[in-house]
């Protein structure tokens, strides 16, 4: 394909691109010259495991929430670690020269005012947060912990554990403040667990049962220290005299500590050592410089403004993903680690009432992982080259494989592994989805929206295969992909029978959450199986065993056809299932799953027109949240349609929040990670698609736009190019 001044360079290894060439990520730094009223004016920052939402109030106080990817409460809600307030005298806002900058290139938030120049950053290699800087005139400073989990109180009807009769699980338990001569030390200890109630109601039996409980005796919190400060109360530090340099360090942690006798000493040990701020600042800046040099997309549009808005949106979403994407669990689709007070969220009513409405621990849809939502954050990481952030997703689900094998045995009575659509952090159905309000009289989930919604297993296999295509990581294939695929496909073989022609008959099933009734061979499952089986078969022979190869072949031999329908006007289109009752219960378009997430219809395939006709006749048309219209249009080569949806994505910010990128709530919560991820996927697929090892450049890119890009392709390649419509 040749357009304008397009040129292409294919590089077989990672290249460092100097930020001297234009455009540059620093051009899109967020700069504010006024403070914010509350947390709706926050900036997010993180190192992948530890995060913070920081804002400066009109008084000049620096306030921030601390968070982690693994600070699970007793019932599996992802709690904040705490809120911290830093006050200075004079204040940052007292001289009228206040300036706050989210500096992407350095990985910090810079604060200036009244002669002070402060950097707030999180060490790229340790769970430590810093506020460091200097002042032209001597200042006084104080650091205060503001605790809202300050006493035992009744909690909210959390979706994670609703309908459970255990009253201890309906409570919010207080944080603990430890006596420490030099520091503020605050932590939360989970004194009970919802794990046993969840396993018991589902009759799940698993060896080493206690091993898989991520809640009981988990302790998470932080320790605040600083140069030239001393304690003035259990929750406050202050400078001993006026100073010209501030150096505040906050060490965070989250660990399971079962032994009560030594728990407080263990907490102190976990927080004892923090790297020097100078070392942490240097290596953090290098980490972010290397991160932004991995890949980029900069768009130009004739009106200039919309192109700038697209670039801002792409960069802030990639930043938010990186800030919360290198922890021990997958990214939470409903807010990541950057949720704030729910009463600040415009456009959606919160569940529950009372004190919880003011608690930043709250998020709609709770702490569980919903595959259809969780997965979307990870597709753009392939072309971005952010493979380090994909590993936590794979480890999260692979860690839960023993539990998913127990699911298959307890719930379906077969060998293999059953991956629920909506799952606890340890891999079972959550309590409320399993018991639900309906009772079908069997061992399966009673929530009809996800009762037979099991296609997450084949999509995970497909995403793992994508990861291998890009990285060529053979160890990953043999240690993670093949064992996972083996158990998931074994479930399909053992649970489902065959029709009269000897083909797999997938029923009972459903087509996503949208079609529930009289479903046979739903499109997402069939498309997924037809996508992954040839790719598994094509893996290098040494990476799987003979039994695995026999399973791949057997499943390939019995694969049903892709569901197809003929419309009233005679067009051939994809169908939601081979047979189904046409009653919709949600707003998804499952018949488009052959296009995304699976690889069966795109600009490289012979059935492209079928895909285009199906897309044009789709029932629901959305350009926000988890809706996949943008990348489907791009994969079909519909440039103008993809561009329209992309532009609508960038304008869908929550009006309550100051920063671009706090999308939502849409279907979920703020910041909506599905919305931002789909924006990234759409733009990437407009610029580059790779099918069967062949790169397609600008397959869905408007001819009147311009772009400069560096993206990743198969086998470690990078693809760089520039297109100018002029």
XYZ file of C-alpha atoms in Angstrom:
726
model
C 0.000 0.000 0.000
C 1.389 3.394 -0.948
C -0.078 6.699 0.145
C 1.527 10.135 0.020
C 4.966 10.121 1.573
C 4.556 6.801 3.374
C 7.735 4.979 4.170
C 8.449 1.899 6.211
C 11.405 0.708 8.205
C 11.311 -2.803 9.673
C 13.726 -3.366 12.511
C 14.451 -6.780 13.969
C 15.390 -5.561 17.441
C 14.300 -2.895 19.889
C 15.578 0.544 18.922
C 16.067 3.507 21.234
C 14.463 6.609 19.735
C 15.736 9.881 21.088
C 13.139 12.281 22.452
C 14.899 15.040 20.508
C 12.950 14.144 17.386
C 9.446 15.522 17.089
C 6.840 14.764 18.136
C 7.645 13.676 21.682
C 5.646 12.407 24.657
C 6.738 15.433 26.692
C 4.751 17.613 24.307
C 1.665 16.099 25.921
C 2.581 16.626 29.575
C -0.448 17.757 31.575
C 0.112 21.230 33.055
C -2.245 22.983 35.466
C -1.775 26.475 36.897
C -4.533 26.230 39.492
C -5.250 23.824 42.359
C -8.188 21.374 42.547
C -11.164 21.311 44.865
C -11.025 17.586 45.613
C -10.013 14.163 44.287
C -11.922 14.762 41.045
C -8.937 16.948 40.181
C -6.355 14.244 40.774
C -3.460 13.054 38.642
C -2.740 9.282 38.614
C 0.778 7.936 38.993
C 2.266 4.510 39.707
C 5.044 2.000 39.131
C 2.787 -0.851 37.986
C 2.222 -2.259 41.471
C 1.828 0.844 43.669
C -0.262 3.826 42.672
C -1.421 7.212 43.884
C -4.076 9.778 42.999
C -2.609 13.207 43.808
C -4.244 16.627 43.894
C -3.398 20.023 45.423
C -6.207 21.795 47.226
C -6.788 25.595 47.207
C -5.145 25.752 50.660
C -1.929 24.454 49.056
C -2.163 21.082 50.806
C -0.847 18.141 48.773
C -3.279 15.230 49.170
C -3.051 11.744 47.735
C -4.573 8.295 47.967
C -2.190 5.342 48.030
C -3.114 2.046 46.391
C -1.759 -1.334 45.364
C -2.840 -4.058 42.961
C -3.006 -6.651 45.767
C -4.539 -4.875 48.797
C -7.503 -7.265 49.047
C -9.961 -6.852 51.892
C -11.564 -9.664 53.870
C -14.161 -10.167 51.125
C -12.062 -9.402 48.059
C -12.678 -5.683 47.616
C -9.557 -3.869 46.411
C -8.998 -1.354 49.217
C -6.920 1.791 49.189
C -3.919 1.785 51.521
C -4.785 5.208 52.869
C -4.918 8.969 52.331
C -2.044 11.317 53.149
C -2.011 15.109 53.458
C 1.180 17.193 53.246
C 0.928 20.806 54.402
C 3.627 23.467 54.055
C 4.123 26.948 55.452
C 4.152 28.963 53.273
C 1.802 26.928 51.105
C 2.314 26.043 47.462
C -0.539 28.347 46.456
C 0.292 31.359 48.629
C 2.327 33.324 46.038
C -0.033 32.914 43.081
C 2.572 31.142 40.953
C 1.335 27.580 41.399
C 2.085 25.031 38.676
C 1.429 21.265 38.597
C 2.838 19.050 35.836
C 2.275 15.382 35.068
C 5.626 14.687 33.409
C 5.289 11.475 31.409
C 8.910 11.343 30.302
C 10.313 11.499 33.847
C 7.518 9.523 35.485
C 6.706 12.143 38.100
C 4.307 14.877 39.153
C 6.149 18.178 39.581
C 4.747 20.821 41.932
C 5.940 24.434 41.968
C 4.858 27.490 43.908
C 6.029 29.960 46.565
C 9.663 29.135 45.818
C 9.175 25.373 46.173
C 10.008 22.809 43.503
C 8.821 19.298 44.479
C 8.742 15.984 42.633
C 6.272 13.251 43.545
C 7.199 9.848 42.092
C 7.046 6.110 42.750
C 10.209 4.063 42.486
C 10.186 1.841 39.408
C 11.933 -0.986 41.299
C 10.498 -0.904 44.806
C 7.096 -0.265 46.429
C 8.165 3.180 47.623
C 6.602 6.605 47.112
C 8.589 9.845 47.345
C 7.969 13.558 47.735
C 11.315 15.267 47.246
C 12.421 18.787 46.441
C 13.759 22.128 47.527
C 12.586 25.573 48.581
C 14.190 28.946 48.024
C 13.055 30.091 51.456
C 12.851 28.015 54.642
C 9.522 26.203 55.070
C 7.744 24.151 57.672
C 6.001 20.942 56.647
C 3.738 18.312 58.147
C 2.597 14.894 56.921
C -0.676 13.504 58.210
C -2.419 10.157 57.665
C -6.183 10.574 57.266
C -7.910 7.315 58.209
C -11.499 6.588 57.194
C -11.520 2.906 58.188
C -11.295 4.115 61.788
C -13.688 1.735 63.548
C -15.680 -1.435 62.997
C -18.886 -0.607 61.127
C -21.411 -2.209 58.884
C -20.271 -2.281 55.304
C -22.147 -2.156 52.053
C -23.895 -4.961 50.251
C -20.777 -5.814 48.274
C -21.421 -7.622 45.044
C -18.527 -9.945 45.853
C -20.316 -11.487 48.829
C -23.970 -10.393 48.672
C -26.522 -13.001 49.797
C -23.943 -14.651 52.056
C -25.433 -15.306 55.518
C -22.160 -14.738 57.427
C -22.560 -11.413 59.329
C -18.806 -11.065 59.904
C -18.363 -10.623 56.169
C -20.738 -7.659 56.080
C -18.464 -5.513 58.250
C -15.718 -3.036 57.524
C -12.856 -3.531 59.953
C -10.612 -0.713 61.208
C -7.035 -0.027 60.198
C -4.303 -0.349 62.794
C -1.836 2.375 63.793
C 1.410 0.960 65.147
C 3.583 2.693 67.694
C 6.816 3.686 65.975
C 9.284 6.232 67.312
C 10.392 7.560 63.934
C 7.571 6.920 61.491
C 3.876 6.781 60.778
C 2.929 3.125 60.355
C -0.611 2.243 59.329
C -1.918 -1.088 58.065
C -5.052 -3.146 57.601
C -5.250 -6.769 58.774
C -7.867 -9.133 57.355
C -9.168 -10.918 60.426
C -11.637 -13.072 58.465
C -12.165 -14.327 54.922
C -14.956 -14.903 52.430
C -12.910 -17.677 50.787
C -14.355 -20.555 52.833
C -17.961 -19.435 52.339
C -17.444 -19.216 48.580
C -15.852 -22.665 48.270
C -18.376 -24.289 50.589
C -21.471 -23.011 48.768
C -20.021 -24.301 45.478
C -18.925 -27.612 47.037
C -15.408 -27.167 45.687
C -12.776 -29.582 46.940
C -9.118 -28.809 46.361
C -5.874 -30.067 47.859
C -3.950 -27.657 50.066
C -7.116 -25.617 50.361
C -5.591 -22.902 52.567
C -2.873 -22.213 49.999
C -5.230 -20.490 47.578
C -6.895 -18.071 50.025
C -5.573 -14.575 49.164
C -7.586 -12.811 51.873
C -7.140 -14.305 55.356
C -4.410 -12.564 57.376
C -3.423 -10.338 54.480
C -1.823 -7.189 55.848
C -1.394 -4.105 53.702
C -0.366 -0.573 54.510
C 2.494 1.913 54.553
C 5.234 3.509 56.650
C 6.055 7.207 56.303
C 9.501 8.572 57.140
C 11.401 11.708 56.205
C 14.514 13.790 56.632
C 14.439 16.295 59.506
C 10.963 15.287 60.693
C 9.643 13.891 63.950
C 6.358 12.487 65.203
C 3.897 14.928 66.695
C 1.101 12.354 67.088
C 0.334 8.768 66.135
C -0.761 9.931 62.690
C 1.378 13.010 62.021
C 4.989 13.964 61.313
C 6.353 17.501 61.197
C 9.682 19.170 60.430
C 11.813 19.831 63.483
C 12.659 23.315 62.189
C 12.312 25.304 59.001
C 14.017 23.506 56.111
C 14.991 24.161 52.510
C 14.799 20.520 51.427
C 11.949 18.039 51.706
C 12.498 14.292 51.431
C 9.439 12.225 52.407
C 9.432 8.453 51.797
C 6.483 6.081 52.008
C 7.151 2.363 51.942
C 4.087 0.254 51.026
C 3.464 -3.458 51.456
C 0.879 -6.230 51.100
C 1.664 -9.669 52.519
C -0.117 -12.605 54.135
C 1.072 -12.890 57.748
C -0.617 -15.783 59.520
C 1.338 -15.774 62.788
C -0.347 -13.348 65.168
C 2.500 -13.331 67.674
C 5.041 -11.850 65.290
C 2.731 -9.927 62.975
C 3.595 -6.405 64.102
C 7.314 -7.131 63.957
C 6.853 -8.569 60.458
C 5.037 -5.416 59.361
C 7.894 -3.291 60.676
C 10.409 -5.465 58.854
C 8.490 -5.219 55.575
C 8.658 -1.435 55.731
C 12.114 -1.021 57.253
C 14.217 -0.130 54.231
C 13.466 2.424 51.546
C 15.972 3.143 48.761
C 17.495 6.603 48.713
C 15.375 9.147 46.890
C 18.228 10.095 44.544
C 18.738 6.477 43.430
C 14.987 5.910 43.041
C 14.507 9.121 41.062
C 17.327 8.313 38.652
C 16.234 4.775 37.839
C 12.554 5.744 37.657
C 13.314 8.401 35.057
C 15.277 5.833 33.038
C 12.427 3.326 33.266
C 9.920 5.793 31.832
C 12.291 7.016 29.138
C 12.774 3.428 27.979
C 9.039 2.782 28.235
C 8.046 5.641 25.929
C 10.781 4.702 23.467
C 9.291 1.226 22.964
C 6.485 2.493 20.774
C 4.359 5.496 19.892
C 1.614 6.796 17.622
C 1.217 10.502 16.841
C -1.719 11.461 14.660
C -2.255 14.636 12.662
C -5.693 15.748 11.490
C -6.641 18.645 9.222
C -8.264 20.513 12.114
C -5.200 19.885 14.380
C -7.295 19.878 17.554
C -8.884 16.442 17.110
C -5.488 14.896 16.325
C -4.020 16.425 19.468
C -6.951 15.071 21.456
C -6.412 11.560 20.055
C -2.717 11.686 20.964
C -3.478 12.934 24.473
C -6.010 10.148 24.954
C -3.706 7.405 23.692
C -0.826 8.581 25.893
C -2.839 8.971 29.100
C -4.406 5.525 28.690
C -1.039 3.894 28.103
C 0.274 5.762 31.162
C -2.611 4.557 33.352
C -2.128 0.968 32.172
C 1.589 1.094 32.926
C 1.016 2.694 36.327
C -1.235 -0.190 37.407
C -0.161 -3.079 35.189
C 2.927 -4.696 36.729
C 1.520 -6.056 39.990
C 0.528 -9.508 41.176
C -2.975 -9.451 39.687
C -4.608 -8.450 36.421
C -5.680 -4.833 35.910
C -9.068 -4.097 37.444
C -11.283 -3.061 34.549
C -13.534 -0.961 36.812
C -11.090 1.754 37.838
C -7.712 0.010 38.041
C -6.034 1.284 41.242
C -7.145 4.873 40.601
C -10.718 5.004 41.896
C -11.645 7.928 44.133
C -14.607 8.954 46.273
C -17.754 7.578 44.586
C -19.824 10.675 45.390
C -17.590 12.538 42.904
C -18.571 10.265 40.005
C -21.154 11.909 37.795
C -23.541 9.808 35.771
C -24.117 6.699 37.856
C -25.785 5.888 41.151
C -23.648 4.016 43.631
C -24.924 0.867 45.274
C -25.458 0.925 49.001
C -25.623 4.011 51.161
C -24.360 5.789 54.226
C -20.673 6.125 54.862
C -19.614 3.965 51.936
C -20.699 6.686 49.510
C -17.771 8.744 50.762
C -15.288 5.866 50.756
C -12.707 5.611 47.967
C -12.691 1.842 48.547
C -15.962 1.612 46.613
C -16.250 0.692 42.931
C -19.267 -0.486 40.967
C -19.254 -4.250 40.260
C -16.859 -4.929 43.116
C -13.532 -6.680 43.319
C -14.093 -9.661 41.037
C -12.518 -10.127 37.611
C -14.866 -10.192 34.626
C -13.076 -11.672 31.643
C -14.929 -9.781 28.898
C -13.820 -6.576 30.603
C -10.410 -7.573 31.989
C -9.026 -8.832 28.670
C -9.357 -5.554 26.777
C -6.486 -3.826 28.592
C -4.063 -6.432 27.245
C -4.621 -6.391 23.485
C -2.940 -2.998 22.913
C 0.124 -4.183 24.841
C 1.070 -6.444 21.934
C 1.667 -3.666 19.410
C 2.999 -1.337 22.134
C 5.627 -3.920 23.042
C 4.525 -3.784 26.687
C 4.979 -7.504 27.185
C 6.093 -7.107 30.804
C 2.576 -5.920 31.608
C 0.955 -8.927 29.944
C 2.700 -11.404 32.222
C 0.644 -10.516 35.340
C -2.551 -11.407 33.454
C -1.182 -14.780 32.397
C 0.245 -15.498 35.850
C -3.041 -14.500 37.501
C -5.077 -16.971 35.434
C -2.433 -19.696 35.417
C -2.118 -19.411 39.211
C -5.860 -20.108 39.362
C -5.702 -23.153 37.072
C -5.856 -25.687 39.972
C -9.001 -23.953 41.231
C -10.522 -23.948 37.744
C -9.851 -27.697 37.531
C -11.682 -28.051 40.831
C -14.540 -25.986 39.333
C -14.901 -28.436 36.452
C -15.018 -31.410 38.779
C -17.416 -29.887 41.350
C -19.746 -27.971 39.046
C -19.730 -29.939 35.792
C -18.544 -33.354 36.978
C -15.756 -33.712 34.400
C -11.984 -33.504 34.132
C -10.543 -30.346 32.639
C -10.825 -26.734 33.767
C -13.816 -24.387 33.903
C -13.038 -20.672 33.756
C -15.974 -18.551 34.996
C -16.774 -15.325 33.157
C -17.047 -13.460 36.459
C -14.460 -14.810 38.860
C -13.017 -14.171 42.280
C -9.309 -13.325 42.471
C -8.707 -17.039 43.144
C -10.730 -18.399 40.215
C -14.206 -19.459 41.421
C -17.582 -17.882 40.835
C -18.269 -15.119 43.317
C -20.849 -15.899 45.960
C -23.660 -13.731 44.566
C -23.325 -15.012 40.981
C -23.397 -18.611 42.113
C -26.437 -18.405 44.380
C -28.144 -15.513 42.520
C -31.901 -14.971 42.815
C -32.824 -17.928 40.635
C -32.405 -21.616 41.401
C -31.967 -23.995 38.481
C -31.633 -27.011 40.759
C -28.134 -28.074 39.669
C -24.506 -27.366 40.500
C -23.970 -24.553 37.990
C -24.158 -20.807 38.582
C -27.678 -19.467 39.051
C -26.997 -16.075 37.465
C -28.398 -16.563 33.933
C -26.177 -13.835 32.477
C -23.062 -15.957 33.014
C -24.437 -19.460 33.682
C -22.885 -21.092 30.578
C -20.563 -18.211 29.701
C -17.278 -20.144 29.508
C -15.629 -18.903 26.300
C -13.017 -16.949 28.295
C -10.920 -20.103 28.216
C -10.478 -20.157 24.432
C -9.918 -16.409 24.240
C -7.167 -16.653 26.834
C -5.521 -19.363 24.724
C -5.762 -17.082 21.686
C -4.207 -14.174 23.576
C -1.414 -16.443 24.823
C -0.771 -17.499 21.234
C -0.689 -13.827 20.217
C 1.900 -13.216 22.923
C 4.009 -16.061 21.550
C 3.682 -14.745 17.976
C 5.090 -11.407 19.091
C 7.747 -12.566 21.567
C 8.705 -16.085 20.386
C 9.011 -16.982 24.072
C 9.209 -20.786 23.933
C 9.528 -21.181 27.688
C 6.186 -19.418 28.051
C 4.603 -21.865 25.593
C 5.809 -24.984 27.362
C 5.321 -23.752 30.947
C 2.102 -21.704 30.630
C 0.304 -21.862 27.284
C 0.287 -25.617 26.659
C -0.682 -26.661 30.231
C -3.460 -24.059 30.244
C -4.765 -25.020 26.789
C -4.615 -28.715 27.685
C -6.989 -28.377 30.641
C -9.367 -25.923 28.979
C -9.793 -27.978 25.814
C -10.081 -31.149 27.857
C -13.181 -29.601 29.451
C -14.831 -29.050 26.043
C -13.987 -32.599 25.000
C -15.348 -34.130 28.205
C -18.386 -31.957 28.878
C -19.923 -31.748 25.399
C -21.060 -34.530 23.095
C -21.220 -34.771 19.317
C -24.056 -34.463 16.806
C -25.125 -37.100 14.272
C -22.283 -36.096 11.944
C -19.705 -36.597 14.692
C -19.116 -32.862 15.136
C -18.852 -31.215 18.532
C -22.269 -30.043 19.726
C -21.755 -27.163 22.155
C -24.920 -27.092 24.221
C -25.924 -26.095 26.851
C -24.213 -22.798 26.188
C -24.980 -19.139 25.603
C -23.760 -16.442 23.251
C -22.062 -14.042 25.659
C -24.534 -12.392 28.075
C -26.879 -11.522 25.217
C -28.465 -14.797 23.990
C -29.454 -17.404 26.595
C -32.141 -19.620 25.108
C -31.971 -22.732 22.912
C -28.362 -22.030 21.966
C -26.229 -24.515 20.038
C -22.665 -23.805 18.918
C -22.428 -20.166 19.960
C -20.249 -17.932 17.783
C -17.709 -16.855 20.455
C -16.865 -20.444 21.436
C -16.823 -21.855 17.905
C -14.815 -18.909 16.552
C -12.405 -19.246 19.443
C -11.853 -22.949 18.926
C -11.446 -22.532 15.174
C -8.930 -19.764 15.840
C -6.743 -21.523 18.406
C -6.665 -25.154 17.245
C -4.699 -24.604 13.987
C -2.287 -22.347 15.853
C -1.762 -24.886 18.631
C -1.147 -27.572 16.024
C 1.447 -25.354 14.328
C 3.518 -24.865 17.505
C 7.065 -26.267 17.387
C 6.877 -29.994 18.006
C 9.138 -29.929 21.055
C 6.856 -27.542 22.992
C 3.981 -29.986 23.577
C 3.620 -33.685 24.322
C 2.110 -36.456 22.232
C -1.101 -36.440 24.275
C -1.437 -32.712 23.658
C -0.980 -33.141 19.921
C -3.570 -35.924 19.924
C -6.018 -33.661 21.765
C -5.451 -30.774 19.322
C -6.035 -33.144 16.385
C -9.123 -34.746 17.877
C -10.677 -31.361 18.605
C -9.809 -30.129 15.111
C -11.459 -33.184 13.539
C -14.759 -32.612 15.364
C -14.952 -28.819 15.024
C -18.386 -27.494 14.010
C -18.712 -24.921 11.234
C -18.664 -21.220 11.929
C -22.273 -20.052 12.471
C -23.614 -18.412 9.297
C -27.031 -16.976 8.445
C -28.788 -15.644 5.349
C -30.582 -12.334 5.831
C -33.979 -11.358 4.433
C -32.282 -9.462 1.617
C -30.127 -12.451 0.690
C -26.814 -11.479 2.284
C -24.581 -14.019 3.992
C -23.628 -12.923 7.497
C -22.192 -14.347 10.691
C -24.777 -15.603 13.199
C -24.814 -15.457 17.026
C -24.983 -19.272 17.083
C -25.763 -22.214 14.815
C -29.244 -22.210 16.340
C -30.729 -19.874 18.931
C -33.878 -18.188 20.166
C -33.727 -14.551 19.062
C -34.281 -12.978 22.484
C -31.633 -10.483 23.603
C -30.685 -9.918 27.243
C -27.727 -7.556 26.810
C -26.230 -5.147 24.271
C -23.313 -7.196 22.884
C -22.772 -8.254 19.262
C -21.510 -11.843 19.641
C -21.722 -12.616 15.931
C -18.829 -10.200 15.353
C -16.441 -12.300 17.475
C -15.050 -13.833 14.291
C -13.569 -10.365 13.681
C -12.500 -9.433 17.209
C -11.097 -10.893 19.359
C -10.567 -13.839 17.032
C -8.668 -13.911 13.729
C -11.165 -15.411 11.305
C -12.294 -12.326 9.379
C -10.228 -9.240 8.601
C -8.569 -7.311 5.759
C -6.523 -10.404 4.853
C -9.322 -12.999 4.598
C -11.603 -14.117 1.787
C -14.729 -13.677 3.927
C -14.149 -9.932 4.412
C -17.452 -8.950 2.790
C -19.355 -11.258 5.132
C -17.736 -9.420 8.016
C -18.548 -6.001 6.569
C -22.177 -6.917 5.971
C -22.488 -8.357 9.476
C -20.921 -5.265 10.980
C -23.194 -2.923 9.041
C -26.241 -4.900 10.204
C -25.191 -5.127 13.855
C -28.024 -4.664 16.323
C -26.223 -2.436 18.853
C -23.982 0.479 17.846
C -21.773 1.908 20.578
C -18.576 3.910 20.819
C -17.912 3.760 24.546
C -17.035 1.370 27.350
C -16.406 -2.259 26.441
C -18.133 -2.042 23.051
C -15.786 -3.325 20.329
C -17.121 -1.418 17.312
C -13.925 0.593 16.751
C -11.476 -2.266 16.357
C -14.033 -4.308 14.408
C -14.350 -1.467 11.903
C -10.567 -1.149 11.699
C -10.025 -4.874 11.158
C -12.533 -4.731 8.313
C -10.662 -1.825 6.697
C -13.475 0.686 7.303
C -11.271 3.740 7.751
C -13.898 6.472 8.082
C -16.004 4.398 10.463
C -13.007 3.544 12.661
C -11.937 7.204 12.703
C -15.425 8.332 13.708
C -15.563 5.894 16.619
C -12.025 6.774 17.697
C -12.905 10.476 17.807
C -16.058 9.760 19.798
C -14.004 7.717 22.265
C -11.703 10.654 22.968
C -14.630 12.950 23.762
C -16.307 10.594 26.224
C -14.588 11.802 29.409
C -16.450 12.115 32.702
C -17.420 15.760 33.190
C -16.679 15.599 36.925
C -12.987 14.867 36.440
C -10.334 17.358 35.480
C -7.948 14.991 33.737
C -8.516 13.502 30.297
C -8.465 9.729 30.744
C -10.900 9.387 33.641
C -13.347 7.727 31.278
C -16.664 6.442 32.420
C -18.491 5.241 34.294
C -20.064 3.907 31.067
C -21.037 0.313 31.887
C -18.602 0.034 34.776
C -16.690 2.609 36.830
C -14.156 5.454 36.640
C -11.542 5.396 35.186
C -13.057 2.866 32.780
C -10.169 0.735 31.537
C -12.252 -0.902 28.803
C -13.030 2.442 27.204
C -9.404 3.565 27.127
C -8.129 0.163 25.986
C -10.584 0.029 23.079
C -9.444 3.492 22.047
C -5.861 2.211 21.901
C -6.755 -0.994 20.025
C -8.767 0.930 17.432
C -5.966 3.392 16.698
C -3.323 0.655 16.529
C -5.418 -1.460 14.153
C -6.000 1.569 11.952
C -2.209 1.945 11.618
C -0.912 -1.653 11.601
C -2.372 -5.143 11.409
C -0.412 -8.389 11.222
C -2.031 -11.529 9.842
C -0.197 -14.805 9.205
C 3.091 -13.015 9.749
C 2.415 -10.332 7.118
C 2.224 -6.651 8.108
C -0.586 -4.537 6.645
C 0.259 -0.831 6.862
C -2.470 1.786 7.340
C -5.223 -0.741 6.518
C -7.956 1.494 7.971
C -6.398 4.951 8.139
C -8.156 8.036 6.711
C -6.286 9.390 3.701
C -6.677 12.972 4.941
C -4.912 12.246 8.255
C -1.199 11.998 8.955
C 0.658 9.734 11.363
C 4.083 8.902 12.722
C 4.390 5.577 14.486
C 6.580 2.889 15.955
C 4.771 -0.341 16.749
C 5.607 -4.005 17.296
C 4.918 -6.986 15.094
C 5.640 -10.722 15.072
C 8.921 -12.297 16.147
C 10.293 -9.219 17.891
C 10.074 -6.874 14.896
C 9.381 -3.178 15.231
C 7.623 -1.347 12.423
C 8.222 2.380 12.027
C 6.606 4.653 9.507
C 5.337 8.085 8.676
C 2.475 9.135 6.433
C 1.754 12.722 5.430
C -1.372 13.433 3.436
C 0.006 16.741 2.108
